[in-house]
Coordinates of C-alpha atoms and ligand atoms in Angstrom, one line a residue:
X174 CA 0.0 0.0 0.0
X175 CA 1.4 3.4 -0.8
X176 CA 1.7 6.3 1.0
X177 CA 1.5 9.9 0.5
X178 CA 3.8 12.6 2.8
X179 CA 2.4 15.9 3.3
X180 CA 4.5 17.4 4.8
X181 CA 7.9 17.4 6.9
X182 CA 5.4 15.7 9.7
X183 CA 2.6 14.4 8.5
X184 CA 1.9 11.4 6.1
X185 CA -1.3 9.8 4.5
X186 CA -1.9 6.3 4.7
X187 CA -4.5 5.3 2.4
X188 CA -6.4 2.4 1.9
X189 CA -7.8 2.6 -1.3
X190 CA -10.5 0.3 -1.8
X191 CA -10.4 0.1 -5.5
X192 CA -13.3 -2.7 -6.3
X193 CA -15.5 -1.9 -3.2
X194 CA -18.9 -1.4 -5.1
X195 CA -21.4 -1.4 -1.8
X196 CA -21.3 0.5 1.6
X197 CA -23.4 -1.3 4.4
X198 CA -25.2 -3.1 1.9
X199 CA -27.0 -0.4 0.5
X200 CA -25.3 2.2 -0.9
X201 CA -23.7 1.9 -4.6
X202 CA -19.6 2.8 -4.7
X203 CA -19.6 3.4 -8.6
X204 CA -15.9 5.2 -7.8
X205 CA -14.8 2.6 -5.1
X206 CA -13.5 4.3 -1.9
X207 CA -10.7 4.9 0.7
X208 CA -10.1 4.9 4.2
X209 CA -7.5 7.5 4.9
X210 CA -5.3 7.3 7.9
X211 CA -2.7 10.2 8.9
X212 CA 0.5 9.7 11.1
X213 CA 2.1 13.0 12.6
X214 CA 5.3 12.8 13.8
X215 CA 5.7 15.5 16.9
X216 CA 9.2 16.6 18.7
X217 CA 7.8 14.4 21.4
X218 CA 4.9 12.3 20.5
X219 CA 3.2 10.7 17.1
X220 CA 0.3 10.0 16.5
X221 CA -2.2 8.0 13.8
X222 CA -5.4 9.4 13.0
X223 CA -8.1 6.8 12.7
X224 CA -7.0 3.4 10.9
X225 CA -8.9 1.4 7.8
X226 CA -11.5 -0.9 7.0
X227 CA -10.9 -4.2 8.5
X228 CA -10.9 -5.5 4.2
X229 CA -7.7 -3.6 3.4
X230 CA -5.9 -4.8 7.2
X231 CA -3.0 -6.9 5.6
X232 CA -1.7 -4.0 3.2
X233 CA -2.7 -1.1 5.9
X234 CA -0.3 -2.8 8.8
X235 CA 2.5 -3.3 6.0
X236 CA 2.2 0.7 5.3
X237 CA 2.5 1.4 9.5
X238 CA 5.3 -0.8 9.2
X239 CA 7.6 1.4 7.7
X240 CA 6.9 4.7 10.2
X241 CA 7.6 4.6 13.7
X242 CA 5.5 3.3 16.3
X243 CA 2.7 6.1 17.5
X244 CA 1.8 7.1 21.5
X245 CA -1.8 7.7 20.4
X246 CA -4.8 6.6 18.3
X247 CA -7.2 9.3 17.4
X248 CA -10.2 7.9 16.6
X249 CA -12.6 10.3 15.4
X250 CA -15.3 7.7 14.6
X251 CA -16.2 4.6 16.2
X252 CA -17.6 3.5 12.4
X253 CA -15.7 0.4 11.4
X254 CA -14.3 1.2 8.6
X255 CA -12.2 3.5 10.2
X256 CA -12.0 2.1 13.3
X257 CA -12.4 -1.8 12.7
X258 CA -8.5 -2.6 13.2
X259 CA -7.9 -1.0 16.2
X260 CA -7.7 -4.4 18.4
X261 CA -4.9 -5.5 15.8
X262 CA -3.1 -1.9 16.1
X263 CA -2.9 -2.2 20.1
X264 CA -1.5 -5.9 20.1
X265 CA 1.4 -3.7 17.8
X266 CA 1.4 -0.7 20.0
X267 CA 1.7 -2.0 23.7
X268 CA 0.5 1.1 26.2
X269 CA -0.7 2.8 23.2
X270 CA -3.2 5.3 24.4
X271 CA -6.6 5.9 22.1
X272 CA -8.4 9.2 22.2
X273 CA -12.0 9.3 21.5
X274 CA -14.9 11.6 22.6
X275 CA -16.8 10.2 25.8
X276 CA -19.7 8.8 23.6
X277 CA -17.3 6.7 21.2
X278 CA -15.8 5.3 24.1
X279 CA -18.4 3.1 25.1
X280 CA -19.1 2.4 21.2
X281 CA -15.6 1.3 20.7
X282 CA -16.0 -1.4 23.6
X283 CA -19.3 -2.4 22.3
X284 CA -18.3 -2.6 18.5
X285 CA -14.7 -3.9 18.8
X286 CA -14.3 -5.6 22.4
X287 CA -11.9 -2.8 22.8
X288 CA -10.8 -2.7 26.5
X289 CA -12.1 0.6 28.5
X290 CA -8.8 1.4 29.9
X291 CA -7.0 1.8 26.9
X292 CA -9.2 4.5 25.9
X293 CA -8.5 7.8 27.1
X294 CA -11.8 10.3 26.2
X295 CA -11.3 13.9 25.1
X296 CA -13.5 16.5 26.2
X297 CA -14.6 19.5 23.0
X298 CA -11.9 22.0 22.7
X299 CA -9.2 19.8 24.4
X300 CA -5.2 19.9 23.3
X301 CA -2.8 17.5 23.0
X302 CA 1.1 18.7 22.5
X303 CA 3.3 16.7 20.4
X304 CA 6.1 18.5 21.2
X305 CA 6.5 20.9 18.8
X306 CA 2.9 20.8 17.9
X307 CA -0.5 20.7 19.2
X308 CA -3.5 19.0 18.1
X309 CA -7.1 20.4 19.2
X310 CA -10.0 18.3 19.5
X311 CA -13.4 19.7 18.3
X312 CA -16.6 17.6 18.9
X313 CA -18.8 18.0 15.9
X314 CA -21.3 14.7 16.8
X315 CA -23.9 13.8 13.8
X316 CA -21.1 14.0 11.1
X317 CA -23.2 11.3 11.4
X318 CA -23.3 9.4 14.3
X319 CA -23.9 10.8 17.8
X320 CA -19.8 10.7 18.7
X321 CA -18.0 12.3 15.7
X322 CA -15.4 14.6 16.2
X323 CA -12.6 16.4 14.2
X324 CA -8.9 17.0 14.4
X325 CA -6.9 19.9 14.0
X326 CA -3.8 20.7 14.1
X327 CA -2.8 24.3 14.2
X328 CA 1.1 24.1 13.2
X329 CA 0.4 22.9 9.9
X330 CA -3.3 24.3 9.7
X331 CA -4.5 20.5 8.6
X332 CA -8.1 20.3 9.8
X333 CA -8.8 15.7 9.9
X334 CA -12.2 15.9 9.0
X335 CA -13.0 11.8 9.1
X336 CA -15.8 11.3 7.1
X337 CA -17.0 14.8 7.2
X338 CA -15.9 16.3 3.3
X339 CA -15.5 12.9 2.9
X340 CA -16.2 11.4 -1.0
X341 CA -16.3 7.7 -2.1
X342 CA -13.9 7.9 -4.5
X343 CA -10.6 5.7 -5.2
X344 CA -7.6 7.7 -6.3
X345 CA -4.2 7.5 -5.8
X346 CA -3.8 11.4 -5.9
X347 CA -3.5 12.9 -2.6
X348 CA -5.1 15.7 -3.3
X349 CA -8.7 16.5 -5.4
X350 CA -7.4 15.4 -9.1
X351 CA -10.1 16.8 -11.0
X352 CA -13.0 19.2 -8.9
X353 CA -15.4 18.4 -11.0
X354 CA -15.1 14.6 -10.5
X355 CA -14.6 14.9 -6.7
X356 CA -17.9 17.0 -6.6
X357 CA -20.0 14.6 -7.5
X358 CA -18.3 11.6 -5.5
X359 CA -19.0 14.7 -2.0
X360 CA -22.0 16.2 -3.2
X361 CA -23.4 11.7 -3.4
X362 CA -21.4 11.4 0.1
X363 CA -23.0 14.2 1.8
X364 CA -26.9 12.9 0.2
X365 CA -26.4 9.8 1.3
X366 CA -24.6 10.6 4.6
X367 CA -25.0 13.6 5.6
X368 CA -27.9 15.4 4.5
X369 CA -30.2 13.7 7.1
X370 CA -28.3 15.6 9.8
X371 CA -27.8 19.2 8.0
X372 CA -29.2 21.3 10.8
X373 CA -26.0 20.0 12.6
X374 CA -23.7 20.5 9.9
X375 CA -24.7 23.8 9.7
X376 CA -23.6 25.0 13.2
X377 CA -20.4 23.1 12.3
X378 CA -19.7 25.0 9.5
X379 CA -19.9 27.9 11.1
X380 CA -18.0 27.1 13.8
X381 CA -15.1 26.2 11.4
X382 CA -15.2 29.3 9.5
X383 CA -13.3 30.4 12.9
X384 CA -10.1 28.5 12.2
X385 CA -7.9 29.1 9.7
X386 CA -7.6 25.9 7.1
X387 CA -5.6 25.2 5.0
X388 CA -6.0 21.5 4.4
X389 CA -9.2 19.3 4.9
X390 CA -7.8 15.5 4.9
X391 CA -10.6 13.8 5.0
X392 CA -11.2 10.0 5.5
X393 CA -12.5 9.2 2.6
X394 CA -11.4 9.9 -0.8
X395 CA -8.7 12.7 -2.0
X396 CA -7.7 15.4 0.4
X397 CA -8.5 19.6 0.1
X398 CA -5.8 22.0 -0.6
X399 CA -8.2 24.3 -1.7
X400 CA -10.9 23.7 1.4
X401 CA -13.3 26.8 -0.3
X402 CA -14.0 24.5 -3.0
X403 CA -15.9 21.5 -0.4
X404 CA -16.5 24.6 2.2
X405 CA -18.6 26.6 -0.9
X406 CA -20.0 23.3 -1.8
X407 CA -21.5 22.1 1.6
X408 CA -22.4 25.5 2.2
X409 CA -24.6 25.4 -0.7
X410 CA -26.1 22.1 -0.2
X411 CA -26.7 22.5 3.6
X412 CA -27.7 26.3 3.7
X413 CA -29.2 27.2 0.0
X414 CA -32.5 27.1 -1.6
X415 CA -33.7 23.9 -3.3
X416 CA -33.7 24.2 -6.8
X417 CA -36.9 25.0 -9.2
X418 CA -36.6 20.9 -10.1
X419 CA -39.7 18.4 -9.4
X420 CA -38.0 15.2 -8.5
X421 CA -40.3 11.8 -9.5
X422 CA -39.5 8.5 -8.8
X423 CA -41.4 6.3 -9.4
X424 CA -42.5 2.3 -10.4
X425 CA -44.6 1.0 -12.6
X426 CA -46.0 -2.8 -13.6
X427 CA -48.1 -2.4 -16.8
X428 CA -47.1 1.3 -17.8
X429 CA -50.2 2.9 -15.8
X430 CA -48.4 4.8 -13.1
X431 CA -45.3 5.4 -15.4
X432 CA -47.8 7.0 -18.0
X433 CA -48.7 9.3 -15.2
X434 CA -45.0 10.0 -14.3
X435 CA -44.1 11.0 -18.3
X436 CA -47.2 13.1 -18.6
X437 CA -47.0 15.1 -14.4
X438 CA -42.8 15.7 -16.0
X439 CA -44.0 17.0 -19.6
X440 CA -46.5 19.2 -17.6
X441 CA -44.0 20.5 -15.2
X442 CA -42.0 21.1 -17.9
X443 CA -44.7 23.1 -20.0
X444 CA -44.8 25.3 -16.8
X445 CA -41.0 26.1 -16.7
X446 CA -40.1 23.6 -13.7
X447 CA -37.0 21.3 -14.0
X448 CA -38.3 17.1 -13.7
X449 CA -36.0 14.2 -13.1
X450 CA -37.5 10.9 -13.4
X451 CA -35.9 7.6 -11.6
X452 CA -37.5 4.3 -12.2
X453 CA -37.2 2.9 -8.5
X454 CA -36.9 -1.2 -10.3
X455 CA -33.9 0.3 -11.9
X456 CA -31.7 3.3 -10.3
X457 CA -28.8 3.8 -8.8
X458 CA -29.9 5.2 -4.9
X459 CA -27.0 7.4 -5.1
X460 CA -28.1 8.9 -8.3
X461 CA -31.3 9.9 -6.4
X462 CA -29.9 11.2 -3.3
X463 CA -27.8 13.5 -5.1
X464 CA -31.5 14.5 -6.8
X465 CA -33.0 15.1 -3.7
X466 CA -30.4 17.5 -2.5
X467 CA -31.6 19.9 -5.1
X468 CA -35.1 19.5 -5.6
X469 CA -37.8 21.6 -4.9
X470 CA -40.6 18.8 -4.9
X471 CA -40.7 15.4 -4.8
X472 CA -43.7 13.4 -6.2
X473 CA -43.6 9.4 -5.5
X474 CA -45.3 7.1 -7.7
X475 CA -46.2 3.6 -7.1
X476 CA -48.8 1.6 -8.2
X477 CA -51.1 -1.3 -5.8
X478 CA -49.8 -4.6 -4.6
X479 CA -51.9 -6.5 -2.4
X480 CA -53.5 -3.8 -1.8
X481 CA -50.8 -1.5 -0.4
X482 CA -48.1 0.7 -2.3
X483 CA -45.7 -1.6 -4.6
X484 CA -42.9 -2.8 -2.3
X485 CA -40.3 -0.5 -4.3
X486 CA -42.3 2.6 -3.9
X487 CA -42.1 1.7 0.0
X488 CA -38.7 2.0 -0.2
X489 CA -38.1 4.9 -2.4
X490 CA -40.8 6.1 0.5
X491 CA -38.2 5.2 3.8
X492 CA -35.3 6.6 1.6
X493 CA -36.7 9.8 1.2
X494 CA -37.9 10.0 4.9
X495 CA -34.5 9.0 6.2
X496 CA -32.3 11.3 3.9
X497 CA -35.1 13.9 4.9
X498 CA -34.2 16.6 2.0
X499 CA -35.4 20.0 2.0
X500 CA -37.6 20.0 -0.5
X501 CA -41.0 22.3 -0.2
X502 CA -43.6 20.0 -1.8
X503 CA -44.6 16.4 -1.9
X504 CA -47.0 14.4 -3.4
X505 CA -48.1 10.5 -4.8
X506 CA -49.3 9.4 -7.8
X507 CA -50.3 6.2 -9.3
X508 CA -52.5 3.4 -10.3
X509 CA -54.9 0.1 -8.3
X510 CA -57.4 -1.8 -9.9
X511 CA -59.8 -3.3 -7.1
X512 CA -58.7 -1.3 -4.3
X513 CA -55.6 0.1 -2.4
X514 CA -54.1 1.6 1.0
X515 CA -50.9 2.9 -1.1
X516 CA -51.4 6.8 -0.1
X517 CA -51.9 6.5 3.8
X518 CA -49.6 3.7 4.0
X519 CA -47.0 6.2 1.6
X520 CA -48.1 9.1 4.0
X521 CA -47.7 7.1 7.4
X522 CA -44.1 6.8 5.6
X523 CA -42.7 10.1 5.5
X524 CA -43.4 12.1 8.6
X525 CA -39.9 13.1 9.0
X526 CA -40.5 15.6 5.6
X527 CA -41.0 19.1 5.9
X528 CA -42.5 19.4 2.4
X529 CA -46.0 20.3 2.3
X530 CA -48.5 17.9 1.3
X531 CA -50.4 18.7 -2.1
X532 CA -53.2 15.9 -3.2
X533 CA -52.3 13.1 -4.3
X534 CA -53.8 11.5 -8.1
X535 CA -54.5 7.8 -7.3
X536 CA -56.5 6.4 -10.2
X537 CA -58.0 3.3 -10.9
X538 CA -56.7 1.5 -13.7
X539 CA -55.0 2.9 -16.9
X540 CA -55.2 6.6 -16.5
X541 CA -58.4 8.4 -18.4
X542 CA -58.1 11.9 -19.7
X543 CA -59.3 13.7 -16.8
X544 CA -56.8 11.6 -14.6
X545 CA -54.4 13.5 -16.2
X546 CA -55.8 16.5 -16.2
X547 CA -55.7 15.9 -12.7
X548 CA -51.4 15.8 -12.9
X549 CA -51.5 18.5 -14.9
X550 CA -53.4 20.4 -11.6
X551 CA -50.7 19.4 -9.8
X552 CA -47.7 20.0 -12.1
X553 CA -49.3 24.2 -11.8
X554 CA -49.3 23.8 -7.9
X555 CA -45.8 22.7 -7.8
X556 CA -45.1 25.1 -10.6
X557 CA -46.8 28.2 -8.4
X558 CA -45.5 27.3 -5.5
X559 CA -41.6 27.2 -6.6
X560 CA -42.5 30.4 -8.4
X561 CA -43.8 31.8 -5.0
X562 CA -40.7 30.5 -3.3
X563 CA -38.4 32.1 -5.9
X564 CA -37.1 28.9 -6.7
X565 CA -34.5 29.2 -9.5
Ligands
FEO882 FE1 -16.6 6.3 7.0 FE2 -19.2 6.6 9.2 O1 -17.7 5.8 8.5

């Protein structure tokens, strides 16, 4: 495994997960990922800064082999892939001392078997010298679980972010190769991640604009030496407007409910608002995160199984509640035959959303003309209301 020096004191160690294709069996890796470790050497002390996935252990210990043994573990996040070796790394580093925040402690010991007294908690705000440098601690928790924390260190102005800026992408470039490619890889990390927990990012952004930074290493994918270009990016995603776009996924069995999806988007369309369609049998969930990021509306269509909502419009349904976008309008569409529970059962669904509810077109059987009149009622709600909102 190859590592990348930063500088005179601090070195990358990254585990690049190349052919990794799924993340706790759900989300899509179409770029593969990496679990980036950093090692500072102080005057005095050194230091690693989280570890790797438990996949890419062999390769990972051959890389520590070649730097010298470390006083302390910073673990910023209990998550395993970051944090899944860590029983290996203290049979290596006898009296090795990790540092966590109070609530990964006892998530360390649960998750790993890690025992209590090697783990030393930090308190928010909290220093530790190297010698001839000094790293701060700062807890930022729901960057996304309850114990997250980041790592600074004010020498070198080298904020360890963990997976906060973080971007499933596999590179060997230490730093961003190509913005425009590493946008897309954060911009999918922080939908699927991070969005459900943006009111918290938001106080953490602000509480970094304090501190002067001049590298964000995160643990996942290529490192920041231009931080305004993630900074300007989360800022928009967390803080900014949706975007005048009417996001529909939907399903469909014999083309009822996707007739409906084609004509609500060419109606939308007609009225000057953005649509995205995603077949939910067929898409990539990361694909549709990114969507919902932006979107101003999001209008779910399923048609009747069993009499309840088609199992994959239930799903697209829990997505959308537990990524919880910030979009101002929702709606369902679709199509039963004999009868159906699919729009309570959808609504019962989603309660974590914002979004307004506008009425929902549920029709029975293939869609008649004033069915679709009926979408095209609710393509000039949506269309008014992002109008109203100065969506753009
Ligand atoms: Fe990269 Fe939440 O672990």
């Amino acid at each position: 495994m190859f590592v990348h020096k930063m500088t005179e004191r601090v070195w990358q160690l990254p585990a690049v997960h190349w052919n990794r294709r799924l993340f706790d069996a759900l989300i899509p890796l179409p770029d593969g990922t990496s679990y980036n470790a950093y090692f500072i050497k102080g005057s005095e002390k050194r230091v690693l800064i989280d570890a790797a996935d438990p996949a890419l252990e062999e390769g990972f210990l051959e890389a520590l082999a070649g730097l010298p043994a470390v006083d302390y573990i910073i673990s910023n996040h209990a998550e395993q892939d970051h944090s899944g070796i860590l029983p290996k790394l203290l049979e290596r580093y006898p009296g090795v001392r990790i540092l966590a925040t109070p609530k990964a402690k006892p998530m360390l010991v649960n998750l790993l078997h890690i025992p209590e007294e090697t783990i030393q908690t930090v308190e928010d705000g909290e220093t530790l010298s190297l010698g001839d440098v000094t790293l701060e601690f700062l807890h930022m928790p729901w960057v996304h679980w309850p114990e997250t924390m980041v790592t600074y260190l004010r020498e070198e102005k080298i904020l360890f972010s963990c997976d906060f800026f973080g971007s499933h992408l596999a590179t060997s470039s230490l730093y961003v190769p190509d913005e425009w490619q590493v946008y897309e890889a954060a911009k999918r990390y922080y939908a699927e991640i991070m969005m459900p927990f943006a009111r918290h990012i938001r106080k953490h952004l602000e509480r970094l604009a304090g501190y002067d930074i001049a590298v964000i290493a995160p643990s996942h994918g290529p490192a920041y030496n231009r931080p305004a270009f993630i900074l300007d990016a989360y800022r928009d995603w967390v803080l900014g407007e949706p975007k005048n776009i009417a996001l529909i996924p939907y399903v469909s069995m014999h083309g009822s409910t996707e007739m409906m999806a084609h004509r609500l988007a060419d109606s939308l369309v007609a009225k000057g608002v953005n649509a995205q369609l995603f077949d939910l049998a067929s898409m990539d969930i990361g694909k549709l995160a990114i969507a919902m990021v932006d979107a101003g509306s999001i209008i779910l269509g399923m048609p009747t199984v069993e009499a309840g909502p088609h199992p994959y419009g239930v799903f697209g349904a829990v997505l959308i509640n537990a990524l919880r976008p910030k979009a101002k309008y929702f709606s369902i569409f679709g199509s039963y035959l004999w009868g159906t529970k699919a729009v309570p059962t959808i609504q019962s669904l989603v309660t974590n959303l914002s979004a307004q509810f506008l009425e929902p077109v549920y029709v029975r059987g293939l869609p008649r003309k004033e069915d679709l009149e009926a979408l095209d009622r609710l393509a000039e709600q949506i269309a008014q209301g992002h109008r109203a909102a100065g969506l753009r």
